[in-house]
Amino acid sequence: MSPTASLPNTSRTILETARHLLYNQALVYFQGKPIGTLAAIPQKVRHYSNGKVTVSIPGEDLNYTEVFIRDNVPSMLYFLVDDRPEIVRNFLDICLSLQSQQPQTAGIFPTSFHVSPTKLTADYGQRAIGRVVSVDATLWWLILAQVYCEWTQDWEWAGQERVQQGLKQFLRLILHPGFREAPTLHVPDGAFMIDRPLDVWGAPLEIQVLLYGALLSTTHLILQGRGPDIQADEQQQVAQSLDLAIRLRRYLLKHYWLNSRIVQILRRRPTDLYGDQIVNEYNIRTETIPHWLQTWLGDQGGYLIGNVRTGRLDFRFFTLGNCLAAIFDLLPRPQQKALFHLIARNREELFAEMPLRICHPPLDDEDWRNKTGFDPKNKVWCYHNAGHWPCLFWFLVIAILRQESPTDELAADSYAYHRLLKDGYETLLARLPEQQWAEYFDGPTGVWIGQEARAYQTWTITSLLLSEHLLIRQPTDKHIMNLPSLGSLIRQQRQL
Ligand code: GLC
């Protein structure tokens, strides 16, 4: 029976179209093997002028026909649940072969790579618009490797020397001395999915959460891959990474977690304190705490703020970093509950006509001018600046579904959350095929196709497929992104 056979006719046709696009148009081959998906499926556009017809491919000059590591996360998860693990293994192997060996960047993975019949050309940022570097691609590779091994139980793959060397190189990159004591990873502007200036430099949430996930993944891959043959230097790296993961989690919960009670404490703190035992470490002044938080948080909502920097907290809500913090259990259960409560409470903002908004609120006027450098793509309510991205929806689906169990305290709310997710899914189903699987949507409700959005964007297509798979077809696969817990890793390490 085809995987879509039991569905009503229209949804079946849409899902079959989506699968067709993914397998027959987005998937690319290198030396005869399927190895990953293009960011967007190129579309020919005909132009008529003075009786002549010319054909062009919008965006051909950009990099949408490359294989991006971050865009491949949903593709790879879908291949796993669709019983095509060999594609994921090929993808991991290809990316590993592109891990930088240059002294300046040793250990990093490329943002994307171009595939020609004979050659792979990686982009580490040296060709990117604005020369932005992406840090998330490297962190994602580690997480995907762990998810692949856990799903397939192919620990032999993890045990290979070249994989272990890749893990070691990554840890060398992370576990080096620096000038700061804080456990967060400092990055330049635009170092993740938001890859243009949007005042997300320093310690943006998404990077910190991915780092946490990557540290858990890497230590597990070393412990499982090496087994009893683990070397002393590897044991030391494992111990150091676990220590970093513990400190990072503690730090994020202390400095990034926000709810109404915490806002009230922050608003009454003294400033300009010096010394070890002070209550306002980052010297935040009350005037920087925005009033929109009052209705946004309500009395039960909570979330991790976007960034912590001296004198300035970034109170913007970033959807992906928050969903991942739930998925990786960086947030304890009660905080996850408060997060889902906040998302449901602000549904009009975050879902609106196209789930989900990438961040909230947008940078306005002067902030837009100064902080994005007048970026026309990132105008208010557009693109990364509070635009709506359907590719984010399945992350929320996993974050909520993986929590549900009859004994869980979330169970009481689970009907309402399920409704929320189903409604979101119905929106994707109704709008995406009609709007050519657009990359993103603009405006405060996300009703307009993004001004510069690509059509047939692969992670838009896979978001629909994954959401359907998890909500309808095979809800038991909701644990696919579960990472080994910090506690279990510490126990495993102590037994060495
Ligand atoms: C844009 C997005 C980035 C994505 C890339 C390919 O640059 O900002 O997040 O990875 O397109 O789809």
Short mmCIF file of C-alpha atoms and ligand atoms in Angstrom, two decimals:
data_model
loop_
_atom_site.label_atom_id
_atom_site.label_comp_id
_atom_site.label_asym_id
_atom_site.label_seq_id
_atom_site.Cartn_x
_atom_site.Cartn_y
_atom_site.Cartn_z
CA MET A 1 0.00 0.00 0.00
CA SER A 2 1.34 3.47 -0.83
CA PRO A 3 2.13 5.57 2.25
CA THR A 4 -0.71 7.96 1.41
CA ALA A 5 -3.37 5.38 0.48
CA SER A 6 -5.56 5.83 3.56
CA LEU A 7 -5.98 9.62 3.24
CA PRO A 8 -8.85 11.67 1.80
CA ASN A 9 -8.39 12.36 -1.89
CA THR A 10 -7.17 15.94 -1.89
CA SER A 11 -4.70 15.51 0.95
CA ARG A 12 -3.47 12.33 -0.68
CA THR A 13 -2.80 14.10 -3.95
CA ILE A 14 -1.00 16.94 -2.19
CA LEU A 15 1.18 14.61 -0.15
CA GLU A 16 1.97 12.48 -3.17
CA THR A 17 2.96 15.63 -5.04
CA ALA A 18 5.18 16.63 -2.13
CA ARG A 19 6.87 13.22 -2.09
CA HIS A 20 7.33 13.36 -5.82
CA LEU A 21 8.96 16.79 -5.59
CA LEU A 22 11.25 15.61 -2.83
CA TYR A 23 12.41 12.34 -4.36
CA ASN A 24 12.33 13.22 -8.04
CA GLN A 25 13.27 16.87 -8.13
CA ALA A 26 14.98 17.98 -4.95
CA LEU A 27 17.15 14.94 -4.30
CA VAL A 28 20.60 15.16 -5.86
CA TYR A 29 23.01 12.41 -6.78
CA PHE A 30 26.77 12.32 -6.71
CA GLN A 31 28.61 9.46 -8.34
CA GLY A 32 25.39 7.55 -8.64
CA LYS A 33 24.33 7.89 -5.00
CA PRO A 34 21.56 10.09 -3.53
CA ILE A 35 23.31 12.46 -1.14
CA GLY A 36 21.05 15.35 -0.15
CA THR A 37 18.44 17.82 -1.32
CA LEU A 38 18.67 21.20 -3.03
CA ALA A 39 17.50 24.25 -1.09
CA ALA A 40 14.92 25.00 -3.79
CA ILE A 41 13.85 23.22 -6.94
CA PRO A 42 14.75 25.49 -9.86
CA GLN A 43 11.73 26.78 -11.79
CA LYS A 44 11.87 28.11 -15.32
CA VAL A 45 10.01 31.38 -15.89
CA ARG A 46 9.02 32.52 -19.38
CA HIS A 47 9.22 36.21 -20.32
CA TYR A 48 7.47 37.66 -23.35
CA SER A 49 8.77 40.87 -24.83
CA ASN A 50 8.48 42.28 -28.37
CA GLY A 51 7.17 38.96 -29.60
CA LYS A 52 10.20 37.10 -28.23
CA VAL A 53 10.14 34.46 -25.52
CA THR A 54 13.04 34.12 -23.15
CA VAL A 55 13.39 31.70 -20.26
CA SER A 56 15.17 32.37 -16.98
CA ILE A 57 15.50 30.63 -13.65
CA PRO A 58 14.97 33.10 -10.78
CA GLY A 59 17.68 32.83 -8.16
CA GLU A 60 19.92 30.78 -10.43
CA ASP A 61 22.72 33.21 -9.71
CA LEU A 62 22.30 32.65 -5.96
CA ASN A 63 22.92 29.44 -4.05
CA TYR A 64 19.47 27.90 -3.85
CA THR A 65 20.57 25.02 -6.05
CA GLU A 66 23.16 24.01 -3.49
CA VAL A 67 22.81 21.44 -0.72
CA PHE A 68 22.58 23.28 2.61
CA ILE A 69 23.24 21.34 5.79
CA ARG A 70 20.54 23.18 7.78
CA ASP A 71 17.92 22.84 5.04
CA ASN A 72 18.67 19.13 4.89
CA VAL A 73 17.74 18.49 8.51
CA PRO A 74 14.03 17.94 7.74
CA SER A 75 14.87 16.07 4.52
CA MET A 76 17.11 13.69 6.43
CA LEU A 77 14.57 13.11 9.17
CA TYR A 78 11.96 12.38 6.57
CA PHE A 79 14.27 9.90 4.84
CA LEU A 80 14.74 8.14 8.17
CA VAL A 81 11.04 7.79 8.91
CA ASP A 82 10.45 6.86 5.27
CA ASP A 83 12.89 4.00 5.58
CA ARG A 84 15.65 5.43 3.40
CA PRO A 85 18.50 5.60 5.95
CA GLU A 86 21.16 5.06 3.28
CA ILE A 87 20.52 8.59 1.97
CA VAL A 88 21.22 9.98 5.44
CA ARG A 89 24.39 7.99 5.75
CA ASN A 90 25.55 9.20 2.33
CA PHE A 91 24.77 12.78 3.35
CA LEU A 92 26.68 12.49 6.61
CA ASP A 93 29.66 10.94 4.80
CA ILE A 94 29.73 13.62 2.12
CA CYS A 95 29.55 16.43 4.68
CA LEU A 96 32.29 14.76 6.70
CA SER A 97 34.52 14.68 3.64
CA LEU A 98 33.99 18.46 3.45
CA GLN A 99 34.84 19.19 7.08
CA SER A 100 37.45 21.93 6.89
CA GLN A 101 41.09 20.99 7.35
CA GLN A 102 42.40 24.54 6.96
CA PRO A 103 44.35 25.69 10.02
CA GLN A 104 42.05 28.73 10.51
CA THR A 105 38.79 26.81 10.38
CA ALA A 106 39.74 23.18 11.07
CA GLY A 107 36.70 21.20 12.17
CA ILE A 108 33.91 23.33 10.74
CA PHE A 109 31.36 22.01 8.26
CA PRO A 110 30.23 24.03 5.24
CA THR A 111 26.99 25.98 5.12
CA SER A 112 26.28 24.44 1.73
CA PHE A 113 27.96 22.72 -1.18
CA HIS A 114 27.49 22.70 -4.91
CA VAL A 115 27.28 19.35 -6.67
CA SER A 116 28.54 18.86 -10.21
CA PRO A 117 28.93 15.44 -11.85
CA THR A 118 32.59 15.25 -10.89
CA LYS A 119 33.11 17.67 -8.06
CA LEU A 120 31.74 19.02 -4.77
CA THR A 121 32.44 22.68 -4.00
CA ALA A 122 31.91 23.70 -0.40
CA ASP A 123 30.96 27.16 0.85
CA TYR A 124 32.18 27.91 4.37
CA GLY A 125 31.12 31.54 4.05
CA GLN A 126 33.86 32.60 1.64
CA ARG A 127 31.30 32.91 -1.18
CA ALA A 128 28.23 33.89 0.87
CA ILE A 129 26.46 37.26 0.53
CA GLY A 130 28.07 39.52 3.10
CA ARG A 131 30.61 36.73 3.75
CA VAL A 132 28.55 35.47 6.65
CA VAL A 133 29.78 32.31 8.32
CA SER A 134 27.34 29.71 9.47
CA VAL A 135 27.99 28.11 12.79
CA ASP A 136 24.77 26.13 12.97
CA ALA A 137 25.71 23.84 10.05
CA THR A 138 28.57 22.34 12.05
CA LEU A 139 26.41 21.86 15.13
CA TRP A 140 23.61 20.29 13.09
CA TRP A 141 25.92 17.70 11.57
CA LEU A 142 26.75 16.31 15.02
CA ILE A 143 23.10 16.21 16.00
CA LEU A 144 22.05 14.54 12.76
CA ALA A 145 24.81 11.96 13.15
CA GLN A 146 23.50 11.06 16.61
CA VAL A 147 19.88 10.93 15.42
CA TYR A 148 20.89 8.68 12.51
CA CYS A 149 22.83 6.26 14.73
CA GLU A 150 20.11 6.06 17.35
CA TRP A 151 17.40 5.51 14.76
CA THR A 152 19.24 2.86 12.76
CA GLN A 153 21.44 1.51 15.57
CA ASP A 154 24.29 1.76 13.07
CA TRP A 155 26.93 2.36 15.75
CA GLU A 156 29.50 0.76 13.50
CA TRP A 157 29.29 3.90 11.38
CA ALA A 158 30.07 6.03 14.46
CA GLY A 159 32.97 3.75 15.38
CA GLN A 160 34.84 4.37 12.10
CA GLU A 161 38.14 6.13 12.57
CA ARG A 162 37.30 8.99 10.17
CA VAL A 163 34.05 9.68 12.03
CA GLN A 164 35.84 9.65 15.39
CA GLN A 165 38.50 11.98 14.00
CA GLY A 166 35.73 14.34 12.80
CA LEU A 167 34.19 14.37 16.28
CA LYS A 168 37.57 15.08 17.85
CA GLN A 169 38.18 17.97 15.48
CA PHE A 170 34.82 19.46 16.35
CA LEU A 171 35.58 19.27 20.05
CA ARG A 172 38.98 20.87 19.55
CA LEU A 173 37.18 23.76 17.94
CA ILE A 174 34.84 24.17 20.88
CA LEU A 175 36.95 23.24 23.89
CA HIS A 176 39.75 25.75 23.58
CA PRO A 177 40.68 28.46 26.06
CA GLY A 178 39.10 31.88 25.48
CA PHE A 179 38.80 35.29 27.04
CA ARG A 180 35.39 34.73 28.63
CA GLU A 181 34.21 32.54 31.43
CA ALA A 182 30.62 32.29 30.15
CA PRO A 183 29.92 28.89 28.53
CA THR A 184 28.11 30.43 25.54
CA LEU A 185 29.54 30.37 22.03
CA HIS A 186 30.19 33.84 20.62
CA VAL A 187 29.32 34.27 16.95
CA PRO A 188 29.11 37.09 14.40
CA ASP A 189 25.79 38.41 13.01
CA GLY A 190 23.85 36.04 10.75
CA ALA A 191 25.56 32.80 11.80
CA PHE A 192 22.54 30.48 11.62
CA MET A 193 19.20 30.20 9.83
CA ILE A 194 19.03 33.98 10.10
CA ASP A 195 21.97 34.53 7.81
CA ARG A 196 21.79 38.29 7.24
CA PRO A 197 22.45 41.04 9.80
CA LEU A 198 19.56 41.21 12.27
CA ASP A 199 21.39 42.10 15.47
CA VAL A 200 21.82 38.43 16.29
CA TRP A 201 25.55 38.51 17.02
CA GLY A 202 27.11 37.52 20.33
CA ALA A 203 25.29 34.67 22.01
CA PRO A 204 22.04 34.15 20.05
CA LEU A 205 19.75 31.53 21.49
CA GLU A 206 19.59 29.18 18.49
CA ILE A 207 23.36 28.70 18.47
CA GLN A 208 23.52 28.04 22.21
CA VAL A 209 20.77 25.45 22.08
CA LEU A 210 22.33 23.76 19.07
CA LEU A 211 25.66 23.75 20.86
CA TYR A 212 24.02 22.00 23.80
CA GLY A 213 22.53 19.40 21.45
CA ALA A 214 25.83 18.99 19.61
CA LEU A 215 27.76 18.44 22.86
CA LEU A 216 25.36 15.71 24.01
CA SER A 217 25.47 14.13 20.57
CA THR A 218 29.25 14.20 20.22
CA THR A 219 29.96 12.73 23.65
CA HIS A 220 27.48 9.95 23.00
CA LEU A 221 28.95 9.20 19.58
CA ILE A 222 32.43 8.96 21.12
CA LEU A 223 31.32 6.80 24.04
CA GLN A 224 29.33 4.44 21.81
CA GLY A 225 31.74 4.47 18.90
CA ARG A 226 34.89 3.85 20.96
CA GLY A 227 33.38 1.63 23.61
CA PRO A 228 36.00 0.10 25.92
CA ASP A 229 38.80 1.18 23.53
CA ILE A 230 38.38 4.83 24.42
CA GLN A 231 41.75 6.63 24.79
CA ALA A 232 42.78 8.84 27.71
CA ASP A 233 42.67 12.05 25.63
CA GLU A 234 39.19 11.15 24.40
CA GLN A 235 38.03 10.52 27.94
CA GLN A 236 39.29 13.94 28.82
CA GLN A 237 37.44 15.53 25.89
CA VAL A 238 34.26 13.76 26.91
CA ALA A 239 34.60 14.98 30.50
CA GLN A 240 35.24 18.55 29.32
CA SER A 241 32.28 18.54 26.93
CA LEU A 242 29.93 17.24 29.57
CA ASP A 243 31.14 19.89 31.96
CA LEU A 244 30.52 22.53 29.29
CA ALA A 245 27.04 21.15 28.59
CA ILE A 246 26.16 21.29 32.30
CA ARG A 247 27.39 24.88 32.61
CA LEU A 248 25.70 25.95 29.38
CA ARG A 249 22.32 24.57 30.43
CA ARG A 250 22.56 26.16 33.86
CA TYR A 251 23.55 29.47 32.30
CA LEU A 252 20.73 29.49 29.75
CA LEU A 253 18.14 28.65 32.38
CA LYS A 254 19.49 31.36 34.64
CA HIS A 255 20.03 34.19 32.15
CA TYR A 256 17.71 33.47 29.19
CA TRP A 257 14.58 32.06 30.80
CA LEU A 258 11.87 34.66 31.28
CA ASN A 259 8.40 34.71 32.77
CA SER A 260 6.27 37.36 34.37
CA ARG A 261 7.73 36.83 37.85
CA ILE A 262 11.28 37.18 36.53
CA VAL A 263 10.43 40.38 34.63
CA GLN A 264 9.27 41.89 37.87
CA ILE A 265 12.50 40.96 39.59
CA LEU A 266 14.59 42.35 36.70
CA ARG A 267 12.69 45.63 36.76
CA ARG A 268 13.60 46.30 40.39
CA ARG A 269 17.25 45.39 40.39
CA PRO A 270 19.98 47.89 41.22
CA THR A 271 22.52 48.69 38.49
CA ASP A 272 26.27 49.36 38.30
CA LEU A 273 27.19 46.69 40.80
CA TYR A 274 30.72 45.40 41.04
CA GLY A 275 32.01 42.12 42.46
CA ASP A 276 31.41 38.38 42.67
CA GLN A 277 28.05 38.14 44.39
CA ILE A 278 25.84 40.61 42.55
CA VAL A 279 22.28 40.34 41.27
CA ASN A 280 22.60 42.21 37.98
CA GLU A 281 25.64 40.65 36.31
CA TYR A 282 25.01 42.16 32.88
CA ASN A 283 24.07 45.59 34.19
CA ILE A 284 20.64 45.68 32.60
CA ARG A 285 18.61 48.86 33.11
CA THR A 286 14.87 48.78 33.62
CA GLU A 287 14.30 51.13 30.67
CA THR A 288 15.48 48.41 28.28
CA ILE A 289 12.72 46.02 29.36
CA PRO A 290 9.86 46.41 26.84
CA HIS A 291 6.20 46.74 27.81
CA TRP A 292 4.92 44.29 25.20
CA LEU A 293 6.18 41.52 27.49
CA GLN A 294 3.23 42.06 29.79
CA THR A 295 0.58 40.75 27.39
CA TRP A 296 2.97 38.41 25.59
CA LEU A 297 3.85 36.48 28.77
CA GLY A 298 0.57 36.62 30.67
CA ASP A 299 0.83 35.02 34.07
CA GLN A 300 1.70 31.49 32.94
CA GLY A 301 3.85 31.88 29.84
CA GLY A 302 7.60 31.62 29.66
CA TYR A 303 10.34 31.44 27.01
CA LEU A 304 14.05 31.76 26.44
CA ILE A 305 14.97 35.25 25.28
CA GLY A 306 16.99 35.82 22.11
CA ASN A 307 20.36 36.95 23.44
CA VAL A 308 22.23 38.14 26.52
CA ARG A 309 24.79 40.92 26.13
CA THR A 310 26.21 43.49 28.48
CA GLY A 311 23.66 46.24 29.08
CA ARG A 312 21.19 44.73 26.63
CA LEU A 313 19.02 41.67 26.78
CA ASP A 314 17.41 40.82 23.46
CA PHE A 315 13.83 40.09 24.44
CA ARG A 316 12.76 38.96 20.99
CA PHE A 317 11.16 35.53 20.83
CA PHE A 318 12.99 33.23 18.41
CA THR A 319 10.83 30.28 17.46
CA LEU A 320 13.43 27.73 16.44
CA GLY A 321 15.74 28.18 19.43
CA ASN A 322 12.79 27.78 21.78
CA CYS A 323 11.38 24.70 20.05
CA LEU A 324 14.82 23.07 20.03
CA ALA A 325 15.32 23.84 23.72
CA ALA A 326 12.18 21.80 24.37
CA ILE A 327 13.12 19.02 21.95
CA PHE A 328 16.60 18.61 23.48
CA ASP A 329 15.15 18.80 27.02
CA LEU A 330 17.36 21.75 27.77
CA LEU A 331 14.17 23.12 29.28
CA PRO A 332 12.80 21.11 32.18
CA ARG A 333 9.20 19.91 31.81
CA PRO A 334 7.48 22.78 33.70
CA GLN A 335 9.30 25.32 31.55
CA GLN A 336 8.31 23.43 28.40
CA LYS A 337 4.75 23.62 29.60
CA ALA A 338 5.07 27.38 30.08
CA LEU A 339 6.59 27.70 26.60
CA PHE A 340 3.74 25.83 24.89
CA HIS A 341 1.31 27.88 26.90
CA LEU A 342 2.96 31.05 25.62
CA ILE A 343 2.88 29.83 22.02
CA ALA A 344 -0.81 28.91 22.25
CA ARG A 345 -1.57 32.20 23.97
CA ASN A 346 0.14 34.16 21.19
CA ARG A 347 -1.22 32.04 18.42
CA GLU A 348 -2.62 35.06 16.57
CA GLU A 349 0.93 36.39 16.30
CA LEU A 350 2.96 33.21 15.82
CA PHE A 351 0.61 31.17 13.65
CA ALA A 352 -1.65 33.81 12.10
CA GLU A 353 -2.25 32.80 8.46
CA MET A 354 0.96 30.81 8.11
CA PRO A 355 2.74 29.01 10.92
CA LEU A 356 5.29 29.89 12.21
CA ARG A 357 6.64 33.39 12.65
CA ILE A 358 10.43 33.19 12.84
CA CYS A 359 10.83 35.83 15.56
CA HIS A 360 8.78 38.40 17.40
CA PRO A 361 8.55 41.38 17.36
CA PRO A 362 10.32 42.77 14.26
CA LEU A 363 13.07 45.37 14.36
CA ASP A 364 11.36 48.62 13.47
CA ASP A 365 12.35 51.89 11.76
CA GLU A 366 15.60 53.13 13.24
CA ASP A 367 16.54 49.70 14.56
CA TRP A 368 15.93 48.26 11.10
CA ARG A 369 18.12 50.96 9.53
CA ASN A 370 20.96 50.70 12.02
CA LYS A 371 20.97 47.02 12.80
CA THR A 372 20.27 45.47 9.42
CA GLY A 373 22.10 48.14 7.41
CA PHE A 374 18.87 49.10 5.52
CA ASP A 375 18.43 45.50 4.38
CA PRO A 376 15.44 45.57 1.98
CA LYS A 377 14.91 41.83 2.33
CA ASN A 378 14.60 42.16 6.09
CA LYS A 379 12.14 45.05 6.20
CA VAL A 380 9.65 45.06 9.05
CA TRP A 381 7.43 41.92 8.96
CA CYS A 382 9.47 40.46 6.11
CA TYR A 383 11.80 37.48 5.72
CA HIS A 384 13.83 36.96 8.92
CA ASN A 385 12.47 40.13 10.48
CA ALA A 386 9.27 38.51 11.80
CA GLY A 387 8.25 36.87 8.52
CA HIS A 388 6.43 33.51 8.58
CA TRP A 389 8.29 30.31 7.70
CA PRO A 390 6.36 27.09 7.14
CA CYS A 391 9.62 25.13 7.44
CA LEU A 392 9.54 25.81 11.19
CA PHE A 393 6.21 24.17 11.84
CA TRP A 394 7.30 20.54 12.20
CA PHE A 395 9.74 21.51 14.98
CA LEU A 396 6.79 22.64 17.08
CA VAL A 397 4.93 19.45 16.18
CA ILE A 398 7.80 17.32 17.53
CA ALA A 399 8.34 19.55 20.57
CA ILE A 400 4.74 19.18 21.68
CA LEU A 401 4.02 15.60 20.63
CA ARG A 402 7.09 14.07 22.25
CA GLN A 403 5.82 15.28 25.60
CA GLU A 404 2.53 13.56 25.47
CA SER A 405 2.06 10.55 27.65
CA PRO A 406 -0.91 9.60 29.80
CA THR A 407 1.02 10.29 32.98
CA ASP A 408 2.46 13.58 31.88
CA GLU A 409 1.19 16.82 33.31
CA LEU A 410 0.86 18.12 29.76
CA ALA A 411 -1.79 15.52 29.09
CA ALA A 412 -4.52 17.76 30.48
CA ASP A 413 -3.75 20.36 27.85
CA SER A 414 -2.96 17.89 25.13
CA TYR A 415 -6.33 18.11 23.42
CA ALA A 416 -5.96 21.88 22.99
CA TYR A 417 -2.37 21.54 21.74
CA HIS A 418 -3.34 18.81 19.35
CA ARG A 419 -6.04 21.04 17.93
CA LEU A 420 -3.52 23.83 17.56
CA LEU A 421 -1.12 21.58 15.65
CA LYS A 422 -3.83 20.08 13.47
CA ASP A 423 -5.06 23.57 12.58
CA GLY A 424 -1.52 24.58 11.67
CA TYR A 425 -1.14 21.48 9.54
CA GLU A 426 -4.45 22.17 7.77
CA THR A 427 -3.20 25.67 6.97
CA LEU A 428 -0.03 24.30 5.41
CA LEU A 429 -2.02 21.74 3.47
CA ALA A 430 -4.42 24.35 2.14
CA ARG A 431 -1.94 27.07 1.31
CA LEU A 432 1.41 25.57 0.37
CA PRO A 433 0.60 23.78 -2.90
CA GLU A 434 -1.49 26.73 -4.02
CA GLN A 435 1.36 29.10 -3.27
CA GLN A 436 4.02 27.00 -4.88
CA TRP A 437 5.65 25.81 -1.67
CA ALA A 438 7.03 29.27 -1.03
CA GLU A 439 10.09 29.72 1.12
CA TYR A 440 8.50 32.29 3.47
CA PHE A 441 5.55 34.66 3.88
CA ASP A 442 5.48 38.38 4.72
CA GLY A 443 3.29 40.77 6.66
CA PRO A 444 1.95 40.72 10.23
CA THR A 445 -0.35 37.80 9.43
CA GLY A 446 1.90 36.00 6.97
CA VAL A 447 -0.76 36.04 4.30
CA TRP A 448 1.45 37.36 1.50
CA ILE A 449 4.05 35.22 -0.26
CA GLY A 450 7.45 36.60 0.68
CA GLN A 451 8.51 39.39 -1.62
CA GLU A 452 11.67 37.58 -2.61
CA ALA A 453 10.63 34.06 -1.65
CA ARG A 454 11.81 31.13 -3.75
CA ALA A 455 9.12 28.79 -5.00
CA TYR A 456 9.37 25.02 -4.45
CA GLN A 457 11.58 25.43 -1.41
CA THR A 458 12.54 21.97 -0.20
CA TRP A 459 12.27 22.53 3.55
CA THR A 460 8.76 23.92 3.02
CA ILE A 461 7.86 20.67 1.27
CA THR A 462 9.46 18.45 3.91
CA SER A 463 7.83 20.41 6.72
CA LEU A 464 4.42 19.38 5.39
CA LEU A 465 5.53 15.77 4.93
CA LEU A 466 7.02 15.50 8.40
CA SER A 467 4.07 17.20 10.06
CA GLU A 468 1.67 14.79 8.40
CA HIS A 469 3.86 11.84 9.28
CA LEU A 470 4.03 12.78 12.96
CA LEU A 471 0.48 14.00 13.44
CA ILE A 472 -1.37 11.43 11.38
CA ARG A 473 0.59 8.57 9.92
CA GLN A 474 3.03 7.46 12.60
CA PRO A 475 2.82 9.48 15.83
CA THR A 476 5.11 6.99 17.58
CA ASP A 477 8.00 8.42 15.54
CA LYS A 478 7.73 11.60 17.61
CA HIS A 479 10.80 10.56 19.60
CA ILE A 480 13.09 10.67 16.60
CA MET A 481 14.96 13.77 17.79
CA ASN A 482 15.34 12.70 21.42
CA LEU A 483 18.97 13.08 22.41
CA PRO A 484 20.75 11.13 25.15
CA SER A 485 20.09 12.88 28.44
CA LEU A 486 22.82 14.71 30.26
CA GLY A 487 22.28 12.45 33.29
CA SER A 488 22.68 9.24 31.28
CA LEU A 489 25.87 10.55 29.64
CA ILE A 490 27.37 11.49 32.97
CA ARG A 491 26.63 8.00 34.30
CA GLN A 492 28.11 6.41 31.18
CA GLN A 493 31.24 8.52 31.54
CA ARG A 494 31.66 7.64 35.22
CA GLN A 495 31.66 3.97 34.38
CA LEU A 496 34.73 4.32 32.16
C1 GLC B 1 18.34 31.69 2.99
C2 GLC B 1 17.92 31.46 4.43
C3 GLC B 1 18.74 30.34 5.03
C4 GLC B 1 18.62 29.08 4.17
C5 GLC B 1 19.00 29.41 2.72
C6 GLC B 1 18.74 28.25 1.79
O1 GLC B 1 19.65 32.17 2.92
O2 GLC B 1 18.09 32.63 5.17
O3 GLC B 1 18.31 30.07 6.34
O4 GLC B 1 19.42 28.06 4.67
O5 GLC B 1 18.23 30.50 2.26
O6 GLC B 1 17.40 27.90 1.81
#
